[in-house]
Short mmCIF file of C-alpha atoms in Angstrom, two decimals:
data_model
loop_
_atom_site.label_atom_id
_atom_site.label_comp_id
_atom_site.label_asym_id
_atom_site.label_seq_id
_atom_site.Cartn_x
_atom_site.Cartn_y
_atom_site.Cartn_z
CA MET A 1407 105.99 103.77 11.06
CA ARG A 1408 106.29 106.84 13.23
CA ARG A 1409 103.51 109.37 13.61
CA MET A 1410 104.44 112.93 14.45
CA ILE A 1411 101.98 115.33 16.04
CA ARG A 1412 102.73 118.98 16.57
CA THR A 1413 102.12 120.62 19.90
CA LEU A 1414 98.61 121.99 20.26
CA PRO A 1415 97.40 124.61 22.72
CA LEU A 1416 96.28 123.26 26.06
CA LEU A 1417 92.50 123.36 26.40
CA LEU A 1418 91.35 123.59 29.97
CA LEU A 1419 88.25 121.71 31.04
CA GLY A 1420 87.88 124.05 34.00
CA LEU A 1421 84.74 125.84 32.96
CA ILE A 1422 83.29 129.23 33.71
CA PRO A 1423 80.27 128.97 36.04
CA SER A 1424 77.01 130.09 34.50
CA THR A 1425 74.08 131.72 36.20
CA GLY A 1426 70.55 130.89 35.09
CA PHE A 1427 71.90 128.75 32.25
CA ALA A 1428 69.88 125.56 31.80
CA GLY A 1429 72.30 123.51 29.71
CA ALA A 1430 74.21 123.27 26.46
CA VAL A 1431 74.53 121.37 23.20
CA ILE A 1432 78.06 119.99 22.80
CA THR A 1433 79.48 118.32 19.70
CA ASN A 1434 82.25 115.79 19.12
CA GLY A 1435 82.63 114.84 15.46
CA ASN A 1436 79.29 113.48 14.24
CA THR A 1437 77.76 113.18 17.72
CA SER A 1438 76.07 115.91 19.74
CA LEU A 1439 74.70 115.75 23.28
CA GLY A 1440 72.18 118.04 24.91
CA VAL A 1441 73.33 118.33 28.54
CA ASN A 1442 71.08 119.88 31.20
CA ASP A 1443 72.50 121.85 34.09
CA HIS A 1444 72.23 118.88 36.47
CA GLY A 1445 74.12 116.58 34.13
CA HIS A 1446 71.24 114.64 32.54
CA LEU A 1447 70.50 114.72 28.81
CA ASN A 1448 67.69 115.98 26.55
CA PHE A 1449 68.23 119.73 26.33
CA PHE A 1450 66.47 122.02 23.87
CA GLY A 1451 68.99 124.22 22.13
CA ASN A 1452 70.75 125.18 18.92
CA GLY A 1453 73.05 122.58 17.45
CA PRO A 1454 74.13 121.13 14.10
CA GLY A 1455 70.53 120.09 13.41
CA GLY A 1456 69.09 123.50 14.28
CA PRO A 1457 66.83 124.26 17.28
CA LEU A 1458 65.54 120.98 18.73
CA THR A 1459 65.77 118.75 21.79
CA TYR A 1460 69.16 117.08 21.74
CA GLY A 1461 69.69 113.83 23.56
CA VAL A 1462 72.21 111.74 21.62
CA TYR A 1463 72.21 113.16 18.09
CA ARG A 1464 74.10 111.94 15.01
CA ALA A 1465 74.66 114.34 12.11
CA GLY A 1466 72.69 113.34 9.03
CA VAL A 1467 70.62 110.79 10.98
CA GLY A 1468 68.85 112.44 13.91
CA ASP A 1469 68.38 111.99 17.64
CA ALA A 1470 68.23 108.58 19.30
CA ILE A 1471 66.61 109.32 22.69
CA SER A 1472 64.49 112.49 22.54
CA PRO A 1473 61.70 111.81 19.98
CA GLY A 1474 59.38 109.94 22.38
CA CYS A 1475 60.09 111.41 25.81
CA ALA A 1476 62.86 113.17 27.68
CA CYS A 1477 63.43 110.05 29.79
CA GLU A 1478 67.20 110.21 30.32
CA GLY A 1479 68.39 110.84 33.87
CA TRP A 1480 70.40 109.80 36.91
CA GLY A 1481 69.94 109.28 40.62
CA VAL A 1482 72.13 108.72 43.69
CA ALA A 1483 71.08 107.06 46.95
CA VAL A 1484 72.98 106.60 50.23
CA THR A 1485 72.25 105.38 53.75
CA LEU A 1486 72.89 107.93 56.50
CA PRO A 1487 74.61 107.01 59.81
CA GLY A 1488 71.24 106.64 61.56
CA GLY A 1489 70.02 104.13 58.98
CA THR A 1490 67.82 106.47 56.92
CA ARG A 1491 67.97 105.91 53.18
CA THR A 1492 67.85 109.09 51.06
CA SER A 1493 68.27 109.95 47.39
CA GLY A 1494 68.52 112.70 44.82
CA PHE A 1495 67.54 112.30 41.17
CA VAL A 1496 66.81 114.22 37.95
CA ASN A 1497 64.81 113.32 34.86
CA ARG A 1498 62.85 115.68 32.64
CA SER A 1499 60.15 113.06 32.07
CA SER A 1500 59.73 111.18 35.36
CA GLY A 1501 60.64 114.11 37.61
CA ASP A 1502 63.30 115.44 39.97
CA GLY A 1503 63.76 115.25 43.71
CA GLY A 1504 66.32 115.66 46.47
CA VAL A 1505 68.82 117.63 44.34
CA GLY A 1506 69.89 121.16 45.17
CA GLY A 1507 71.51 123.89 43.13
CA GLY A 1508 74.97 123.77 41.65
CA VAL A 1509 77.37 125.05 39.06
CA PHE A 1510 77.25 124.40 35.32
CA GLY A 1511 79.64 125.41 32.57
CA SER A 1512 80.32 124.45 28.98
CA THR A 1513 82.37 124.95 25.85
CA SER A 1514 81.46 123.77 22.37
CA THR A 1515 82.75 120.27 23.19
CA THR A 1516 82.60 119.98 27.00
CA ALA A 1517 80.08 120.40 29.81
CA THR A 1518 80.47 120.14 33.56
CA SER A 1519 77.70 119.94 36.15
CA THR A 1520 78.27 119.94 39.91
CA THR A 1521 75.29 119.58 42.21
CA SER A 1522 74.46 118.16 45.64
CA LEU A 1523 71.85 116.09 47.42
CA THR A 1524 69.56 117.96 49.79
CA GLY A 1525 69.26 115.04 52.21
CA ALA A 1526 72.91 114.01 52.50
CA PRO A 1527 76.39 115.61 52.41
CA VAL A 1528 77.03 114.41 48.87
CA THR A 1529 78.15 116.24 45.73
CA VAL A 1530 77.68 114.72 42.29
CA GLU A 1531 79.78 115.90 39.36
CA HIS A 1532 79.28 114.96 35.70
CA ARG A 1533 82.08 116.11 33.43
CA TYR A 1534 81.50 115.52 29.69
CA GLY A 1535 84.15 115.73 27.00
CA PRO A 1536 85.43 113.97 23.87
CA SER A 1537 86.81 110.49 24.54
CA LEU A 1538 89.68 108.62 22.91
CA ALA A 1539 87.17 107.15 20.38
CA ALA A 1540 85.79 109.18 17.48
CA ASP A 1541 82.18 110.41 17.85
CA VAL A 1542 81.99 109.19 21.46
CA PHE A 1543 81.64 111.39 24.56
CA GLN A 1544 83.10 110.39 27.90
CA ALA A 1545 81.45 111.55 31.11
CA GLU A 1546 83.53 111.24 34.26
CA VAL A 1547 81.20 110.91 37.25
CA ARG A 1548 82.43 111.82 40.74
CA VAL A 1549 80.34 111.20 43.85
CA THR A 1550 81.91 112.77 46.96
CA ASN A 1551 81.07 112.54 50.67
CA PHE A 1552 81.86 115.95 52.19
CA GLY A 1553 80.38 115.05 55.60
CA PRO A 1554 82.06 113.80 58.80
CA ASP A 1555 80.60 110.28 58.76
CA PRO A 1556 80.71 107.29 56.41
CA LEU A 1557 77.76 106.88 54.05
CA THR A 1558 76.84 103.31 53.18
CA ASP A 1559 75.15 101.52 50.29
CA LEU A 1560 76.03 104.15 47.67
CA THR A 1561 73.89 103.49 44.59
CA TYR A 1562 73.97 105.27 41.24
CA ARG A 1563 71.19 104.81 38.65
CA ARG A 1564 71.25 105.86 34.99
CA VAL A 1565 68.22 105.42 32.75
CA MET A 1566 67.51 106.25 29.12
CA ASP A 1567 64.94 105.30 26.44
CA TRP A 1568 66.11 104.51 22.91
CA ASP A 1569 64.04 106.16 20.16
CA VAL A 1570 66.22 105.47 17.15
CA THR A 1571 65.31 106.98 13.80
CA PRO A 1572 63.94 106.04 11.29
CA THR A 1573 61.81 103.74 13.50
CA PRO A 1574 61.46 105.56 16.83
CA PHE A 1575 59.42 103.58 19.37
CA SER A 1576 60.50 100.31 17.69
CA GLU A 1577 64.15 99.49 18.39
CA PHE A 1578 66.46 96.56 18.81
CA VAL A 1579 68.46 96.83 22.04
CA THR A 1580 71.63 94.97 23.00
CA HIS A 1581 73.10 94.62 26.50
CA GLN A 1582 76.56 93.11 26.96
CA GLY A 1583 78.76 92.90 30.05
CA VAL A 1584 75.87 92.84 32.53
CA VAL A 1585 76.34 89.27 33.82
CA ALA A 1586 80.12 89.56 34.14
CA ASN A 1587 79.75 92.72 36.24
CA LEU A 1588 76.90 91.76 38.56
CA VAL A 1589 77.70 92.25 42.24
CA ALA A 1590 77.48 88.47 42.68
CA ASN A 1591 80.30 88.13 40.14
CA GLY A 1592 82.55 90.78 41.69
CA GLY A 1593 81.29 93.81 39.77
CA ASN A 1594 79.12 96.78 40.70
CA VAL A 1595 75.88 96.00 38.79
CA LEU A 1596 72.90 95.74 41.16
CA PHE A 1597 70.20 95.75 38.49
CA ALA A 1598 69.85 96.06 34.73
CA SER A 1599 66.94 95.90 32.32
CA ASP A 1600 65.47 97.47 29.18
CA ASN A 1601 63.06 99.78 31.05
CA GLY A 1602 63.98 103.15 29.58
CA PHE A 1603 60.89 104.66 31.23
CA ALA A 1604 62.00 103.84 34.80
CA THR A 1605 62.17 106.62 37.36
CA SER A 1606 65.65 107.96 38.02
CA ASN A 1607 65.09 107.47 41.76
CA PRO A 1608 67.21 104.45 42.78
CA LEU A 1609 65.01 103.89 45.84
CA LEU A 1610 62.22 102.67 43.55
CA PRO A 1611 62.22 99.46 41.48
CA GLY A 1612 63.70 99.67 37.98
CA GLY A 1613 61.19 97.26 36.41
CA SER A 1614 61.40 96.09 32.79
CA ILE A 1615 59.63 96.30 29.45
CA LEU A 1616 60.53 92.77 28.36
CA PRO A 1617 61.17 90.39 31.31
CA ALA A 1618 63.90 88.64 29.36
CA SER A 1619 66.07 91.76 29.79
CA ILE A 1620 66.50 91.61 33.58
CA ASN A 1621 70.09 91.18 34.85
CA THR A 1622 71.31 89.43 31.74
CA ASP A 1623 73.04 89.92 28.41
CA PHE A 1624 71.11 89.90 25.15
CA ILE A 1625 71.58 90.81 21.50
CA ASP A 1626 68.98 92.57 19.35
CA LEU A 1627 66.12 92.24 21.84
CA GLY A 1628 62.89 93.49 20.32
CA PRO A 1629 61.77 95.32 18.37
CA ALA A 1630 60.00 97.26 21.08
CA ASP A 1631 59.83 100.73 22.58
CA HIS A 1632 62.51 100.25 25.23
CA GLY A 1633 65.95 101.35 26.39
CA SER A 1634 68.20 100.72 29.39
CA VAL A 1635 68.32 101.21 33.14
CA PHE A 1636 71.40 100.35 35.22
CA ASP A 1637 71.86 100.46 39.00
CA PHE A 1638 75.41 100.31 40.38
CA GLY A 1639 76.35 99.63 43.99
CA PHE A 1640 79.59 101.18 45.26
CA GLY A 1641 79.41 100.26 48.95
CA THR A 1642 80.64 102.66 51.63
CA LEU A 1643 81.79 106.20 50.88
CA ASP A 1644 84.09 107.39 53.65
CA PRO A 1645 84.31 111.05 54.77
CA GLY A 1646 86.14 113.07 52.14
CA ALA A 1647 86.22 110.12 49.72
CA THR A 1648 85.23 110.30 46.06
CA ARG A 1649 84.02 107.40 43.88
CA ILE A 1650 84.68 107.89 40.17
CA PHE A 1651 83.57 105.99 37.07
CA ASN A 1652 82.87 106.73 33.41
CA ILE A 1653 79.79 106.89 31.21
CA PHE A 1654 80.09 106.88 27.42
CA TYR A 1655 77.50 108.17 24.94
CA GLY A 1656 78.14 108.11 21.20
CA SER A 1657 77.20 106.98 17.72
CA SER A 1658 78.65 105.29 14.67
CA GLY A 1659 77.58 104.72 11.09
CA SER A 1660 77.56 100.95 11.65
CA GLU A 1661 77.44 98.30 14.35
CA GLY A 1662 81.04 97.33 13.61
CA GLY A 1663 82.17 100.91 14.13
CA ALA A 1664 80.35 101.13 17.46
CA LEU A 1665 81.82 97.85 18.69
CA GLY A 1666 85.29 98.99 17.65
CA ALA A 1667 84.93 102.19 19.65
CA LEU A 1668 83.74 100.28 22.71
CA ALA A 1669 86.67 97.86 22.47
CA ALA A 1670 89.16 100.73 22.21
CA LEU A 1671 87.68 102.37 25.31
CA GLY A 1672 87.79 99.14 27.32
CA VAL A 1673 84.25 99.53 28.72
CA ASP A 1674 82.79 97.12 31.26
CA LEU A 1675 79.25 96.99 29.87
CA TYR A 1676 77.20 98.64 27.17
CA SER A 1677 73.81 99.14 25.54
CA LEU A 1678 73.31 99.51 21.79
CA GLY A 1679 70.24 101.09 20.21
CA GLN A 1680 69.42 100.26 16.59
CA ASN A 1681 66.39 100.91 14.41
CA SER A 1682 64.15 98.04 13.29
CA GLY A 1683 64.23 98.95 9.61
CA PRO A 1684 66.37 97.31 6.91
CA GLY A 1685 69.96 96.99 8.11
CA GLY A 1686 69.16 98.21 11.60
CA ALA A 1687 69.84 95.06 13.60
CA THR A 1688 72.34 93.54 11.17
CA ALA A 1689 74.70 96.16 9.78
CA GLY A 1690 73.57 98.80 12.27
CA THR A 1691 72.87 101.36 9.56
CA PRO A 1692 72.25 104.21 9.08
CA ALA A 1693 73.50 104.52 12.68
CA THR A 1694 74.19 102.50 15.81
CA PHE A 1695 73.99 104.43 19.07
CA LEU A 1696 75.91 103.41 22.20
CA PHE A 1697 75.58 103.92 25.94
CA ALA A 1698 78.33 102.37 28.07
CA PHE A 1699 80.11 102.37 31.43
CA GLY A 1700 83.70 101.97 32.58
CA GLY A 1701 84.99 101.54 36.12
CA VAL A 1702 81.98 99.48 37.24
CA GLY A 1703 83.68 96.11 37.21
CA GLY A 1704 84.49 96.14 40.91
CA VAL A 1705 87.70 98.19 40.56
CA GLU A 1706 87.68 101.99 40.64
CA PRO A 1707 89.57 103.63 37.76
CA GLY A 1708 93.13 104.52 38.69
CA ILE A 1709 93.55 102.00 41.49
CA THR A 1710 95.31 99.43 39.28
CA PRO A 1711 97.31 99.74 36.04
CA SER A 1712 94.81 97.47 34.30
CA VAL A 1713 91.95 99.91 35.03
CA PRO A 1714 93.61 103.31 34.57
CA ILE A 1715 91.96 106.72 34.46
CA LEU A 1716 91.31 107.65 30.82
CA PRO A 1717 91.88 111.13 29.37
CA PHE A 1718 89.49 113.53 27.74
CA VAL A 1719 90.51 114.59 24.22
CA PRO A 1720 89.37 118.21 23.71
CA ALA A 1721 91.50 118.57 20.55
CA PRO A 1722 93.68 116.32 18.40
CA GLY A 1723 96.90 115.69 20.28
CA THR A 1724 95.67 117.17 23.56
CA PHE A 1725 94.76 114.83 26.44
CA GLU A 1726 93.43 116.05 29.78
CA PHE A 1727 92.69 114.70 33.25
CA PRO A 1728 90.67 117.33 35.16
CA GLU A 1729 91.17 117.54 38.94
CA PRO A 1730 93.65 114.65 39.03
CA ILE A 1731 93.89 112.52 42.15
CA PRO A 1732 97.39 111.75 43.44
CA ARG A 1733 98.68 108.19 43.65
CA ARG A 1734 96.62 106.91 40.73
CA TRP A 1735 97.36 105.22 37.40
CA TYR A 1736 96.84 107.39 34.30
CA ASP A 1737 96.72 105.95 30.81
CA PRO A 1738 98.47 107.95 28.09
CA PRO A 1739 97.43 108.22 24.44
CA PHE A 1740 99.05 106.59 21.43
CA VAL A 1741 101.50 109.09 20.02
CA ASP A 1742 105.26 109.33 19.63
CA SER A 1743 105.61 111.71 22.54
CA PHE A 1744 103.63 114.05 24.71
CA VAL A 1745 103.99 116.51 27.58
CA TYR A 1746 102.65 115.87 31.07
CA ALA A 1747 101.66 119.10 32.82
CA LEU A 1748 100.23 120.08 36.19
CA ASP A 1749 98.90 123.52 37.04
CA ALA A 1750 98.61 125.41 40.35
CA GLY A 1751 102.31 125.12 41.17
CA SER A 1752 102.21 121.37 41.77
CA LEU A 1753 105.28 119.15 41.44
CA PHE A 1754 105.68 115.54 40.40
CA THR A 1755 107.11 113.53 43.30
CA GLU A 1756 106.90 109.98 41.96
CA VAL A 1757 106.42 108.09 38.72
CA GLY A 1758 105.68 104.38 38.64
CA LEU A 1759 106.01 102.08 35.65
CA PRO A 1760 103.50 99.36 34.79
CA PRO A 1761 104.27 95.78 35.82
CA ALA A 1762 106.06 93.30 33.59
CA THR A 1763 102.70 92.12 32.22
CA PHE A 1764 102.89 95.26 30.08
CA PRO A 1765 105.71 94.34 27.64
CA TYR A 1766 107.70 97.57 27.62
CA GLY A 1767 111.12 98.77 28.68
CA PRO A 1768 113.59 99.03 30.21
CA VAL A 1769 113.43 102.82 30.08
CA ASP A 1770 115.46 105.85 31.15
CA ILE A 1771 114.24 108.78 33.24
CA ILE A 1772 115.83 112.13 32.41
CA VAL A 1773 115.51 115.38 34.37
CA PRO A 1774 116.69 118.57 32.61
CA GLY A 1775 119.80 119.89 34.31
CA PHE A 1776 120.49 116.55 35.96
CA GLY A 1777 120.69 114.24 32.95
CA VAL A 1778 119.77 110.57 33.23
CA VAL A 1779 118.72 110.01 36.82
CA ALA A 1780 117.62 106.40 36.34
CA ALA A 1781 118.98 104.19 33.56
CA ASP A 1782 117.41 100.97 32.32
CA LEU A 1783 114.58 101.16 34.84
CA ALA A 1784 112.63 97.89 34.75
CA MET A 1785 108.88 97.50 34.47
CA GLY A 1786 107.20 97.51 37.86
CA SER A 1787 109.74 99.98 39.23
CA SER A 1788 109.10 103.43 40.62
CA PHE A 1789 111.30 106.48 40.92
CA LEU A 1790 111.05 109.18 43.60
CA PHE A 1791 111.77 112.82 42.84
CA THR A 1792 111.58 113.85 46.50
CA GLY A 1793 115.37 114.24 46.77
CA PHE A 1794 115.42 117.05 44.23
CA PRO A 1795 115.41 120.74 45.26
CA GLY A 1796 111.89 121.70 46.32
CA GLY A 1797 110.89 118.08 46.86
CA GLY A 1798 109.94 117.39 43.26
CA VAL A 1799 110.57 118.25 39.63
CA PRO A 1800 108.61 120.34 37.15
CA THR A 1801 109.60 118.23 34.15
CA PHE A 1802 111.06 114.85 33.31
CA THR A 1803 111.43 112.55 30.34
CA ILE A 1804 110.82 108.84 30.04
CA SER A 1805 112.64 107.57 26.97
CA GLY A 1806 113.04 104.23 25.25
CA ILE A 1807 109.51 102.89 25.68
CA SER A 1808 109.19 100.12 23.09
CA PRO A 1809 107.09 98.64 21.60
CA LEU A 1810 103.89 100.66 21.52
CA ILE A 1811 100.87 98.56 20.59
CA ASP A 1812 98.67 100.32 18.06
CA SER A 1813 95.21 101.17 19.44
CA ALA A 1814 93.72 99.69 16.26
CA ASP A 1815 95.22 96.30 17.09
CA PRO A 1816 92.56 93.71 18.08
CA ASP A 1817 94.61 92.83 21.18
CA PHE A 1818 94.67 96.44 22.38
CA THR A 1819 93.75 96.99 26.05
CA THR A 1820 95.84 99.79 27.51
CA ALA A 1821 99.02 101.50 26.42
CA PHE A 1822 101.60 102.46 29.03
CA PRO A 1823 99.77 103.36 32.25
CA THR A 1824 101.92 105.38 34.64
CA PHE A 1825 101.50 105.83 38.37
CA LEU A 1826 101.80 109.50 39.33
CA ASP A 1827 102.10 111.22 42.65
CA PHE A 1828 102.34 114.98 43.04
CA THR A 1829 102.04 117.85 45.47
CA GLY A 1830 99.25 120.39 45.78
CA SER A 1831 95.75 120.26 44.36
CA PRO A 1832 96.07 120.79 40.60
CA SER A 1833 92.91 121.39 38.59
CA LEU A 1834 94.40 119.76 35.50
CA LEU A 1835 96.87 117.11 34.47
CA SER A 1836 97.53 117.26 30.75
CA MET A 1837 99.35 115.17 28.18
CA ASP A 1838 100.02 117.35 25.18
CA ALA A 1839 101.24 115.73 21.96
CA VAL A 1840 104.47 117.29 20.73
CA PHE A 1841 106.47 117.10 17.50
CA VAL A 1842 109.67 115.15 18.14
CA SER A 1843 112.56 114.91 15.68
CA SER A 1844 115.22 113.90 18.22
CA PRO A 1845 115.42 112.62 21.81
CA ALA A 1846 116.04 116.14 23.09
CA VAL A 1847 114.03 117.27 26.09
CA PRO A 1848 111.90 120.34 25.30
CA GLU A 1849 112.62 123.46 27.29
CA PRO A 1850 109.89 124.36 29.80
CA GLY A 1851 109.38 127.67 28.05
CA SER A 1852 108.27 125.87 24.87
CA LEU A 1853 105.21 124.40 26.53
CA GLY A 1854 103.20 127.62 26.53
CA LEU A 1855 99.77 128.28 27.98
CA ALA A 1856 97.47 131.07 26.92
CA ALA A 1857 95.94 131.52 30.36
CA ALA A 1858 98.00 134.19 32.11
CA GLY A 1859 99.52 133.47 35.47
CA VAL A 1860 99.48 129.65 35.13
CA LEU A 1861 102.82 127.82 35.36
CA LEU A 1862 103.04 124.53 33.45
CA LEU A 1863 105.01 121.76 35.07
CA ALA A 1864 105.85 119.31 32.31
CA ALA A 1865 107.05 115.81 31.72
CA VAL A 1866 107.64 114.13 28.39
CA HIS A 1867 107.10 110.54 27.43
CA ARG A 1868 108.81 109.46 24.22
CA PHE A 1869 107.14 106.52 22.47
CA ARG A 1870 108.48 104.40 19.63
CA ARG A 1871 105.65 103.06 17.52
CA ARG A 1872 105.78 99.57 16.08
CA ARG A 1873 103.17 98.04 13.81
CA VAL A 1874 101.85 94.73 15.03
#
């Protein structure tokens, strides 16, 4: 059965800098986050529950991390060329250090924080927005070395304390994916435990509440007053290089719903927080809260088609990749067709198809004004647009992609990841769902963008849906 989605306005995640603004409450479906200006959670503000401290809040249930203490935070540590180890960290409860000023901006559903370490040439960006899963936020984290020398032993810590209503200070906690992603097993996990009260400074030990939680997987540990702390090691960060990965925060009305969302997002590891009352550790009612990571399994998102960069979903049918990096794999959403767009005058120069392990194709590539420029292109192939006037094309169509596995299918992993290269430094790559009644290529003028002076450079993927 085909699903048609009409074109929706493009929503930019490029946010307006704010001065003297300490944070924001953002909402995605039934979940709200309170994001501070340095990217950590637990912010006092007005939201769907009225004025209160928002950490990870579910409508009709309450907040899952703020009732006891504002213990959520992050930290980054690196080793300088001379061998000195330095860090920067933020946490409303355990304290801040080594972090300078920055820029913060927000909309009702997104928040972006960019800050820097005072002891190293490192910027840290946390960009929050709705994910592909309902009621779940995705935060893309980018750690960049803007200095002239390599920085070694890059470590990122994230810590949070579960305080799940109606039994705050007495929760069941689940960790899964820790063992598979330990550094010794090829992943990026240096340390994991249930110590939600740990300092955010990765130079200090993470400790534990229950010793059985250290560097292992467990289900329904507790009940106790505990949470999660994760340290990730990303090795050397070369000059000008950026390491990206994803954090997910969200909620569901049941454990099954939370697990389904995590499976659809393809996370590497996760923590669940559930109350210790009736139904809490079994059905996960009245709510199961989740905290998860992607891109920490030893492969950076976008480097391979199996670990693509995932989009933000600021509105139904609109999918965005802020500040896209050229020569990366991007995973599209599950719709009949959508528009790829770059801003800032950039041009697509190459598109690559996933390998034959993704059972799609062959496909055609169509460029308006030139017709079919590549017919029956096989999986694993790439096509260069560099021979076109200007060295690239503003729009192209890939047609005939079949079948499309439904994201609700239990065997779902990724859809049709595409390798994209482009010119310039665009601030946004978008995939905008569009109503399709025929294989015709939309005219560039039909794309539309409310922001004056911005030229959209578009490409359309046409998907045929098949139920499996």
